XYZ file of C-alpha atoms in Angstrom:
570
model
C -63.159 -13.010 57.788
C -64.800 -12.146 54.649
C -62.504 -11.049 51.861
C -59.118 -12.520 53.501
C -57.915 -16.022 51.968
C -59.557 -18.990 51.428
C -57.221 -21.480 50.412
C -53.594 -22.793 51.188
C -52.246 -21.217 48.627
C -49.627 -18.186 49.191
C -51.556 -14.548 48.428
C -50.257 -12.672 46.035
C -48.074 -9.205 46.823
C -51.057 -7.437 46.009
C -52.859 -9.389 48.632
C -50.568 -8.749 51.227
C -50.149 -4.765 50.690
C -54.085 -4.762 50.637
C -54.593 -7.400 53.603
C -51.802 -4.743 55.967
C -53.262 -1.452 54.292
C -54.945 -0.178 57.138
C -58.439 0.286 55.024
C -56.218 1.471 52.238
C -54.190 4.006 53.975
C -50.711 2.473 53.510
C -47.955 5.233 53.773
C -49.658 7.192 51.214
C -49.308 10.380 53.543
C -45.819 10.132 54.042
C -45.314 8.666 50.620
C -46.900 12.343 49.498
C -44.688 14.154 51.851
C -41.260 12.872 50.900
C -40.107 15.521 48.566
C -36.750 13.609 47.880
C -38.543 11.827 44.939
C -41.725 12.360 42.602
C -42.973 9.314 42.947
C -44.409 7.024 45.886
C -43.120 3.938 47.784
C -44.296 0.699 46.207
C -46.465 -0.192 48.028
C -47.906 3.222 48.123
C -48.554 3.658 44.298
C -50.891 0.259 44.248
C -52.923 1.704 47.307
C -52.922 4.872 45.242
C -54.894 3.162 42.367
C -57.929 2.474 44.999
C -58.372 6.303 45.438
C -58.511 6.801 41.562
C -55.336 7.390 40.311
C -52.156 5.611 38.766
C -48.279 6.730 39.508
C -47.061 6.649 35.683
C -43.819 8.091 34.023
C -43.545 9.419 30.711
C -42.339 6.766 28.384
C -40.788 8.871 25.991
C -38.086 10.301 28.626
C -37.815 6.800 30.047
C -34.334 5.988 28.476
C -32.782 9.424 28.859
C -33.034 9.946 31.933
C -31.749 6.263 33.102
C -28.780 7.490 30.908
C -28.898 10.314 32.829
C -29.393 8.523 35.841
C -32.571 9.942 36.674
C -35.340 8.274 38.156
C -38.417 8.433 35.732
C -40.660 11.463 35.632
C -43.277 10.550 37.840
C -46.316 11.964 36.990
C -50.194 10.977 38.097
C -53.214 9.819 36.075
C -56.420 10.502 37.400
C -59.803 9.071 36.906
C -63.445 10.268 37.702
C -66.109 7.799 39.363
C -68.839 9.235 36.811
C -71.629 6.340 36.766
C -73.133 6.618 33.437
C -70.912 9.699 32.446
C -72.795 12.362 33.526
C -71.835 15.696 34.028
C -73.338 19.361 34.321
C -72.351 22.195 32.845
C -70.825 23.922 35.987
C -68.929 20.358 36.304
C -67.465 20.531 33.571
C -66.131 24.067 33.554
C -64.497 23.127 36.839
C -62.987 19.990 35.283
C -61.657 21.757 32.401
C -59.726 24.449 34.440
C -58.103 21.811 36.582
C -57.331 19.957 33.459
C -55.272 23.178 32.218
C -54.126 24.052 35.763
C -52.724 20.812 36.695
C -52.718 18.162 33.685
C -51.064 17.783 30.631
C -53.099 17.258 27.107
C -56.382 18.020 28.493
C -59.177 16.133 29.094
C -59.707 12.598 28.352
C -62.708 10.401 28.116
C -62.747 6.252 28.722
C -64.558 4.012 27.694
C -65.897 3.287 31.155
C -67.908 6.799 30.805
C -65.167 8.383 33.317
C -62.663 11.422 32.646
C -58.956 10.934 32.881
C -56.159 13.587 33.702
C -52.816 12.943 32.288
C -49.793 14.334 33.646
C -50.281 15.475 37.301
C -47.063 15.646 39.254
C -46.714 14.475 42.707
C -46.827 18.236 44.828
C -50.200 18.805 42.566
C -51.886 15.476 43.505
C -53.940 16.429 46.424
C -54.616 19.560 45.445
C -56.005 18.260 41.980
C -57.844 15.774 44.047
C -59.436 18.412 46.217
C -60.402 20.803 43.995
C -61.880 17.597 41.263
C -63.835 17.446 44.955
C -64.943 20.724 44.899
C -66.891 20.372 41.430
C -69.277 17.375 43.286
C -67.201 14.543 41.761
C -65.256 11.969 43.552
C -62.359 9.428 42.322
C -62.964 6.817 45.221
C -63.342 3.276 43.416
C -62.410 4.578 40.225
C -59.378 1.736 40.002
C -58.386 -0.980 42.138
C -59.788 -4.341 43.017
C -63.211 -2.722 43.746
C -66.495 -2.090 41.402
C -65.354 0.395 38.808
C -67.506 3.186 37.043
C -70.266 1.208 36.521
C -71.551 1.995 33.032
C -74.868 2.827 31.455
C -76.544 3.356 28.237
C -75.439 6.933 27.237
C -78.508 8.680 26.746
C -81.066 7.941 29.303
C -83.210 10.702 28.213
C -84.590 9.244 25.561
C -87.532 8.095 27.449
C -88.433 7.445 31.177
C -87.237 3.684 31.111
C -84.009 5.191 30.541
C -83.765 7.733 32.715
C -85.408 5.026 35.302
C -82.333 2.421 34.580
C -79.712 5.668 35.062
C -80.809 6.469 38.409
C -80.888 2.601 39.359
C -77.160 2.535 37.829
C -75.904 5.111 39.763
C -77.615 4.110 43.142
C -76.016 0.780 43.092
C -72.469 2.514 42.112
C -73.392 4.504 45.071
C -73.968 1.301 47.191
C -71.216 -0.483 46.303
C -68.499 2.175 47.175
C -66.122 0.826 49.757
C -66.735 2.215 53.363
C -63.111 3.078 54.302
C -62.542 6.687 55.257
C -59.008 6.719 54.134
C -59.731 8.416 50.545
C -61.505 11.644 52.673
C -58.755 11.784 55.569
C -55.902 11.470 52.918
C -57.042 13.799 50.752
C -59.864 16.052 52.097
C -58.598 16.564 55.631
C -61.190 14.825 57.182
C -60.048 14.725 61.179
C -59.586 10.861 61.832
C -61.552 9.285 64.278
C -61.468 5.996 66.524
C -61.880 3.383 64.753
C -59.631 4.652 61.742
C -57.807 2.446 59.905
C -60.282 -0.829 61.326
C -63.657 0.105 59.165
C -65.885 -2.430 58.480
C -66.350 -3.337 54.733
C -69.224 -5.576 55.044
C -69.058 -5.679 50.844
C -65.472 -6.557 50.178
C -63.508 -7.513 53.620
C -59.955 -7.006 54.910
C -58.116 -7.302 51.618
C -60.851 -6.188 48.860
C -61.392 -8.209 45.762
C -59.183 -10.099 44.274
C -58.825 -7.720 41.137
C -60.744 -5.019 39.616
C -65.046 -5.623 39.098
C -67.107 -3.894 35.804
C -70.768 -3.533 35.777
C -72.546 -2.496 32.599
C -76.521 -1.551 31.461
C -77.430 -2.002 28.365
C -80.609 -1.044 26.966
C -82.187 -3.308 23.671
C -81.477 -2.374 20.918
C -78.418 -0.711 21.513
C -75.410 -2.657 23.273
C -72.657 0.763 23.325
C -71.917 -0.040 26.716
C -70.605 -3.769 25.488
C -72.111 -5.577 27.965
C -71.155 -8.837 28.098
C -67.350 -7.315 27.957
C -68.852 -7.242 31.875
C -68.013 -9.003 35.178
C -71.703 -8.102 35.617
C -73.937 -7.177 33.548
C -77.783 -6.315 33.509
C -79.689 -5.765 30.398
C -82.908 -4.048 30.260
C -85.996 -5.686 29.613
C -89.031 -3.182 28.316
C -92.500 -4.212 27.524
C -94.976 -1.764 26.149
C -91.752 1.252 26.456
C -91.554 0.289 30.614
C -88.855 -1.510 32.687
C -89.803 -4.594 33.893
C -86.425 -5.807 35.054
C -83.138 -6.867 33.575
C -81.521 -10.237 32.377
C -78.291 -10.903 34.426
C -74.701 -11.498 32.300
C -72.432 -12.898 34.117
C -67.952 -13.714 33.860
C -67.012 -10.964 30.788
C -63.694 -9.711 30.498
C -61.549 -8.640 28.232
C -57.644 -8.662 29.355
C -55.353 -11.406 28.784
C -51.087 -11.520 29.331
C -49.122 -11.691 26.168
C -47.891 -15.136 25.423
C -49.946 -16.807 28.626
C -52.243 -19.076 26.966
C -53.850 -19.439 30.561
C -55.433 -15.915 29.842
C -58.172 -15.183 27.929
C -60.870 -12.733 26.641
C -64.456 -14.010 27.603
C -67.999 -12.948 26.798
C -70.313 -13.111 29.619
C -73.358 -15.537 29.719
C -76.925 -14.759 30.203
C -77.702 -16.374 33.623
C -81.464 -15.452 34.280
C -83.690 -12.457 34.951
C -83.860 -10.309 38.065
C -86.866 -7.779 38.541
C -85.620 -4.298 39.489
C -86.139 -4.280 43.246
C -83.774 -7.452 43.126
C -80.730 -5.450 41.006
C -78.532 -4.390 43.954
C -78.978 -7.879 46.227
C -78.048 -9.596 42.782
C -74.768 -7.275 42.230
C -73.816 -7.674 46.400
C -74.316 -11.183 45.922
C -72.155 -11.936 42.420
C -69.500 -9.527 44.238
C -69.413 -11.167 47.645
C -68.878 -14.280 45.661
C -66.067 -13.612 43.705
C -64.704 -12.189 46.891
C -64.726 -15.490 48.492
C -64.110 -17.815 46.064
C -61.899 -15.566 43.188
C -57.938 -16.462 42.908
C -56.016 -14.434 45.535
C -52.774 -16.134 44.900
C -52.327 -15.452 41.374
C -53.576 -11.946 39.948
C -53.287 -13.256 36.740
C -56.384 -15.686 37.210
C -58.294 -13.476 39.534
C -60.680 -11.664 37.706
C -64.403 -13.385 37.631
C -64.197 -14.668 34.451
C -61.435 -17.378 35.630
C -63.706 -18.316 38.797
C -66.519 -19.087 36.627
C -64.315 -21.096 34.312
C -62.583 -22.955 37.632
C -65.889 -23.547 39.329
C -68.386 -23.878 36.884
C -71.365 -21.699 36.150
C -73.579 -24.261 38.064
C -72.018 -23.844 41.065
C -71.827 -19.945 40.738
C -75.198 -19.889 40.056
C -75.943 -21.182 43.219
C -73.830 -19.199 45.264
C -75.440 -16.383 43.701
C -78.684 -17.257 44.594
C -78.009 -18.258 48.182
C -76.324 -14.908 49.015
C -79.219 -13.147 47.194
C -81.855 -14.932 48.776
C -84.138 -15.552 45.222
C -83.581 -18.010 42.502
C -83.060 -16.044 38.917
C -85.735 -16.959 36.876
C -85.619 -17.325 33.137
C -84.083 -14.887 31.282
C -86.589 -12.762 29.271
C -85.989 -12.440 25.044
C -83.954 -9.356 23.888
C -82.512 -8.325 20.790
C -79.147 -5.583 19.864
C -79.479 -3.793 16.778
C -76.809 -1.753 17.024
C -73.791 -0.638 19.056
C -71.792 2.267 18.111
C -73.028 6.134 18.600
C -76.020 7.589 17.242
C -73.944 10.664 15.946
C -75.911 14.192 15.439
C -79.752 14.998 16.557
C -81.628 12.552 18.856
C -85.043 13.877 20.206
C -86.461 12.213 23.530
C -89.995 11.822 24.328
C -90.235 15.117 26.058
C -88.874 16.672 21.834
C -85.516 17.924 24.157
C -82.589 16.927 21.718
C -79.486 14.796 22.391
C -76.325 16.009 20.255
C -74.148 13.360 19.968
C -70.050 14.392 18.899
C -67.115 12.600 17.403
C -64.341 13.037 20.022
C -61.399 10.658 18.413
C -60.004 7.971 21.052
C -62.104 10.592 23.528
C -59.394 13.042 23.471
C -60.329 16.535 24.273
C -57.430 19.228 24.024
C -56.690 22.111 22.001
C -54.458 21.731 19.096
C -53.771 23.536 15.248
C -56.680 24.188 14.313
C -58.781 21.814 16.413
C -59.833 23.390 19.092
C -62.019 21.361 20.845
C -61.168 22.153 24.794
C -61.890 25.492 24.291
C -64.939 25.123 22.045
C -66.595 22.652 24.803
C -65.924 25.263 27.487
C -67.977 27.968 25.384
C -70.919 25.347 24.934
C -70.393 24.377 28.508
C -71.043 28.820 29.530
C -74.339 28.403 27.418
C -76.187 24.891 27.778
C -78.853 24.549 29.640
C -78.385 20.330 29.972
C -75.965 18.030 30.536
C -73.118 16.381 29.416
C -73.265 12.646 28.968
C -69.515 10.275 27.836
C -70.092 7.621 26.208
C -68.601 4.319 26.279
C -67.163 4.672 22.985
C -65.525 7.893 23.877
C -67.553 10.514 22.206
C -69.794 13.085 23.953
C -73.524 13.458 24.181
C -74.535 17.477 24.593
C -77.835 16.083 26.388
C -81.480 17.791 26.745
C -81.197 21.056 24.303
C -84.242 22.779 23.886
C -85.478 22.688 20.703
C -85.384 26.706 20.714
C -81.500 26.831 21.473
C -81.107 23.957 18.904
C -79.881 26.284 15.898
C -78.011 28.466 18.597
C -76.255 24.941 19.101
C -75.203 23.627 16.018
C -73.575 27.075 14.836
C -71.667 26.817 18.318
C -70.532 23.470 17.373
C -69.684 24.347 13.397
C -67.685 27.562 14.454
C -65.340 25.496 17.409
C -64.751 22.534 15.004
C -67.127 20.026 16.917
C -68.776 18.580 13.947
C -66.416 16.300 12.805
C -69.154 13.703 13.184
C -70.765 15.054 9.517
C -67.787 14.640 7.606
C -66.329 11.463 8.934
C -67.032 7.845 7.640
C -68.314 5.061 9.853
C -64.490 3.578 10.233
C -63.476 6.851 11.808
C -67.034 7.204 13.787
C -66.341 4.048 15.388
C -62.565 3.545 16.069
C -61.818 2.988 19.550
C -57.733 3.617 21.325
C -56.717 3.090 24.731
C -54.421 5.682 25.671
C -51.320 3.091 25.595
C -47.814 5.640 24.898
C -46.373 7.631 26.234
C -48.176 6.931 30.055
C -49.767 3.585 30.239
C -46.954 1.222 32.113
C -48.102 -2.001 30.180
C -48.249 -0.360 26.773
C -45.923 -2.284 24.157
C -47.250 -0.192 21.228
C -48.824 2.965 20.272
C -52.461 3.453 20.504
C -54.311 6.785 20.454
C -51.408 8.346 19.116
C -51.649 6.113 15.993
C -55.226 5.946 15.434
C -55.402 8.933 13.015
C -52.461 7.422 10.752
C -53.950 4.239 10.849
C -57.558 4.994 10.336
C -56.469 7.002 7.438
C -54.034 4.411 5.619
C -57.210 1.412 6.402
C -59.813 4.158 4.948
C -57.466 4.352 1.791
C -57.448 0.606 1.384
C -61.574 0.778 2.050
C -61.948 3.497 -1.138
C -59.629 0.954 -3.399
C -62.072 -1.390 -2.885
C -65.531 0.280 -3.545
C -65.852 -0.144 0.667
C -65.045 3.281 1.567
C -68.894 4.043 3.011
C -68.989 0.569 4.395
C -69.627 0.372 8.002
C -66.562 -1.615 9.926
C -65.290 -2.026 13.291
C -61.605 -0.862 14.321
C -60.083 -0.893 17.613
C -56.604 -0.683 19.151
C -54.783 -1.432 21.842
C -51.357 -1.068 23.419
C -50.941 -4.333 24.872
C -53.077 -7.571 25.546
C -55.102 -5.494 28.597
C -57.674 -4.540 25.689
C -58.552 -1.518 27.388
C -60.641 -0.388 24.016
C -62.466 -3.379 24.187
C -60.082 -5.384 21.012
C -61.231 -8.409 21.329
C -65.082 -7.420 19.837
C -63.947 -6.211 17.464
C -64.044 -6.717 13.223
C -60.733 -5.345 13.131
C -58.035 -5.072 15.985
C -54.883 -4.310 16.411
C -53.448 -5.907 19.980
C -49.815 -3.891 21.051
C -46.963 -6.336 21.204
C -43.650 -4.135 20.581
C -43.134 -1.153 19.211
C -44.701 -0.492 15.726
C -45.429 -4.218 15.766
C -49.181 -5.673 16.881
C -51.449 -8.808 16.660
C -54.037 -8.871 14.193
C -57.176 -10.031 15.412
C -60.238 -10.515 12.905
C -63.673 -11.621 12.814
C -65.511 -10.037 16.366
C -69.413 -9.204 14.962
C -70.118 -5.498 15.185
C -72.929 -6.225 18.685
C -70.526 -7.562 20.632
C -71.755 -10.809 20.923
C -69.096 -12.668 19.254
C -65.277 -12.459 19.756
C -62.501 -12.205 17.253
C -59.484 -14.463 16.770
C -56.068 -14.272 15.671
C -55.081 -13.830 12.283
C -51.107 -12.696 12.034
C -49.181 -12.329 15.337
C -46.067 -9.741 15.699
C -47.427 -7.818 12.638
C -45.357 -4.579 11.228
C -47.740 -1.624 9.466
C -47.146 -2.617 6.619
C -47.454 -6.605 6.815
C -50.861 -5.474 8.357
C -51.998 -3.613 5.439
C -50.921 -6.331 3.341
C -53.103 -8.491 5.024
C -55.999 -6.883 5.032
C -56.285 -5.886 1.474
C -56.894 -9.190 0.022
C -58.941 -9.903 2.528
C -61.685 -6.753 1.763
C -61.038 -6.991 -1.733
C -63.417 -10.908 -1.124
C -65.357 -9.431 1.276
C -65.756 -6.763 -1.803
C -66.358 -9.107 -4.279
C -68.425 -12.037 -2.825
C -70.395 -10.722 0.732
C -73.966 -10.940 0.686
C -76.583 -8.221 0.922
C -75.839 -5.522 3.995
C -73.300 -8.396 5.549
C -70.464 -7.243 7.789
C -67.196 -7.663 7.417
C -66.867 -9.592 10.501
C -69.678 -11.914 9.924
C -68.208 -12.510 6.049
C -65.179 -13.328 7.816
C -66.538 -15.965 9.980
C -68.821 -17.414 7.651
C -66.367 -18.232 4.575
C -64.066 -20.249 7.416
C -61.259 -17.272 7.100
C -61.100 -17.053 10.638
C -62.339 -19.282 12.863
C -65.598 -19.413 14.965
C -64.477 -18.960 18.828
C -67.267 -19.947 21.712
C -67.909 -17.246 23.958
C -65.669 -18.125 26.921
C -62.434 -17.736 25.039
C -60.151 -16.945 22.230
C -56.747 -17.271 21.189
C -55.169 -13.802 21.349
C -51.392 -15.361 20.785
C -50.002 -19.092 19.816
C -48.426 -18.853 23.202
């Protein structure tokens, strides 16, 4: 049967809680009921991740309450299956008063273009679920070994090939959704019929994929969706301002395990061209393949990436094309430009205006000062628009008309939303995965860093005549790279707490990867590192030349191919 095992070789606990789910129904009702404990069985809480959430405790209570002899306080994260990040107004509003109903610290947004909710405890799950529902947006697919929020240039209104490659993005997200009914009868009440618990899943079989599936558009010249950070990716060919179809990436990814040397970051490859009637029997088909042929027995080596790398991208190729029932033709020329946000005033072909805002690490609360939640629920009572997320975390206040334009900019002054016009490009870009106190993996501090660190990296910037000087930061809590690290000119990769790899030399398109530079690195040992190496880049780069690409040219770090990179001597 499609999606069970293909080899000898023993499945993986994941593979046998997925394989006996029942469609991905486990115990999660029961699990829900028991209100002896906040959290769920096992079992339960990796079935939970395929309906869009994650059982997490907070971190910072962790060793207390074992003193205490406590069991950790549970609490739910929650993510939105948002294709391309787009919201309405009304959706919005009804997002932000479950976020202060139910969640802790607001609203957050991913770099997948999705929302996350922090802090929901167990007796507030379904109803959070329900009512996130009730606003016209579902979780289903969000995590688990399934196609994530697939994710799309962020501002498709800037002409009709855009808005054209949106609306093919979020049809195939549509298509690929799993065809259980256990997310609706868990959580919506939907009255169980015969049959329940024995669906057919045509796309992804008994047991589902053997680990989680991203799919990225890009659209020339701007890469801000990263996409050959992809499983899948498909990136927009124009001619003459009109889509003509989309060169296929295939096998990006960009977690590894600390201290496996069998893991790897990998860009994906350009594989050929598919016209845009062919995009969703291409994505069925790369899918359907990894589900028969991807690693079941050890997670670790699951994701597509390793496939490619284990069977070649010959052989792939052909599987592709056999399931898809075409042969990819050659892949057309494209060129990126750029990659992070276009911050401020965009204007589409139709003179509506795209306001692009700083949101740092995509956090959206109400603090000292700062009050962003509520300011974004006053623009949300008055636009006219959307909303758009972008996969660097910041928000788009799409399709103003020109006439409420002024109205708009005195809305965003007065809440504290233009940030973007004071900031310099190392704090317009940053990226942080979320990392303490939630995230289970997390080693190190991420997003609650950021600010610190942006500001002590900034200082070292202005002592070197740099401080206007575009450059690349990201961080992340462990070797996951949730924030995309491992593209970056500068990362910092979570190994313990306070103490991270330093990875240099990624270009800033996202087209080359970074290596490692100083492993198990302290603040200040970073810092020390980096300041000799800007004050050369200061002294002896050439005309508009990155710091990345001075990096990699002088022979400081190395050169990596595409496929791989060291992330730790092992």
């Amino acid at each position: 049967m499609p999606g069970m095992f293909t080899d000898m070789s023993e499945p993986s606990a994941m593979e046998r809680i997925k394989a006996a789910s029942r469609r991905l129904r486990g115990t999660l009702a029961e699990s829900l009921a028991d209100p002896l404990t906040g959290g769920l069985r096992e079992p339960d809480a990796q079935l939970l991740k395929f309906h869009g959430s994650y059982q997490q405790d907070d971190r910072d209570l962790r060793e207390e309450r074992r003193r205490q002899k406590l069991e950790p306080a549970h609490a739910f994260m929650i993510r939105t299956r948002t294709p391309g990040g787009v919201v309405t107004p009304a959706q919005w509003l009804h997002l932000d008063a479950i976020a202060t109903t139910y969640a802790e610290r607001g609203l957050r947004i991913t770099t997948r273009q999705a929302f996350q909710l922090h802090g929901v405890i167990k007796r507030h799950l379904k109803t959070t679920l329900q009512s996130i529902n009730r606003a016209l947006i579902d979780t289903v697919a969000a995590c688990g070994d399934v196609n994530r929020n697939v994710t799309v240039a962020a501002n498709p209104w800037l002409s009709s090939a855009h808005a054209t490659v949106y609306a093919q993005a979020a049809a195939l997200s549509e298509h690929l959704l799993p065809r259980s009914r256990a997310y609706y009868e868990i959580w919506l009440d939907e009255v169980r019929v015969a049959g329940s618990g024995e669906e057919d899943e045509p796309l992804y079989g008994a047991a589902y994929l053997p680990r989680k599936f991203k799919i990225g558009f890009a659209i020339p010249p701007l890469n801000d969706v990263d996409v050959l950070a992809q499983d899948l990716g498909f990136i927009a060919i124009l001619e003459n301002g009109r889509l003509v179809g989309y060169n296929l990436t295939l096998g990006g990814g960009m977690g590894t395990t600390a201290g496996d040397p069998s893991t790897y970051p990998r860009l994906a490859e350009v594989v050929g061209f598919v016209a845009p009637e062919q995009v969703t029997a291409a994505a069925v088909a790369v899918i359907t393949t990894q589900r028969d042929l991807g690693d079941r027995s050890d997670r670790k080596q699951a994701r597509l990436k390793y496939t490619i790398d284990r069977l070649g991208m010959e052989r792939m190729r052909r599987e592709i094309e056999q399931r898809a029932g075409f042969v990819l033709k050659p892949a057309r020329p494209y060129a990126f430009e750029h990659r992070g946000d276009r911050f401020g005033w965009t204007e589409g072909e139709d003179g509506r205006g795209h306001l692009t805002l700083r949101l740092v690490a995509g956090r959206i609360e109400d603090r000292a000062g700062s009050p962003l939640l509520s300011g974004l629920r006053e623009i949300a009572h008055i636009h006219q628009g959307e909303f758009r997320l972008t996969p660097n975390q910041n928000l788009v206040i799409a399709n103003v008309a020109a006439s409420e334009r002024s109205r708009m900019d005195a809305l965003v002054a007065r809440c504290g939303l233009d940030g973007f016009r004071h900031a310099g490009p190392l704090q317009l870009n940053a990226l942080a995965c979320v990392a303490l106190p939630t995230c289970g993996l997390a080693m190190a501090e991420a997003e609650r860093y950021l600010p610190a660190l942006l500001e002590k990296i900034q200082t070292l910037l202005h002592r070197h005549g740099l401080g206007s000087q575009p450059v690349d930061l990201r961080i992340s809590g462990c070797p996951n790279g949730c924030s995309r690290p491992y593209l970056s000119e500068i990362a910092l990769i979570g190994r313990a707490p306070g103490r991270y790899n330093l990875m240099l030399g990624g270009d800033h398109l996202g087209q080359r990867l970074n290596s490692l530079y100083g492993e198990n690195l302290s603040e200040n040992e970073i810092l020390d590192a980096l300041d000799p190496l800007l004050a050369r880049y200061a002294r002896n780069r050439e005309p508009a030349e990155r710091l990345g690409d001075y990096l990699t040219r002088t022979g400081i770090v190395k050169s990596l191919p595409r496929v791989r990179a060291e992330v730790t001597s092992g």
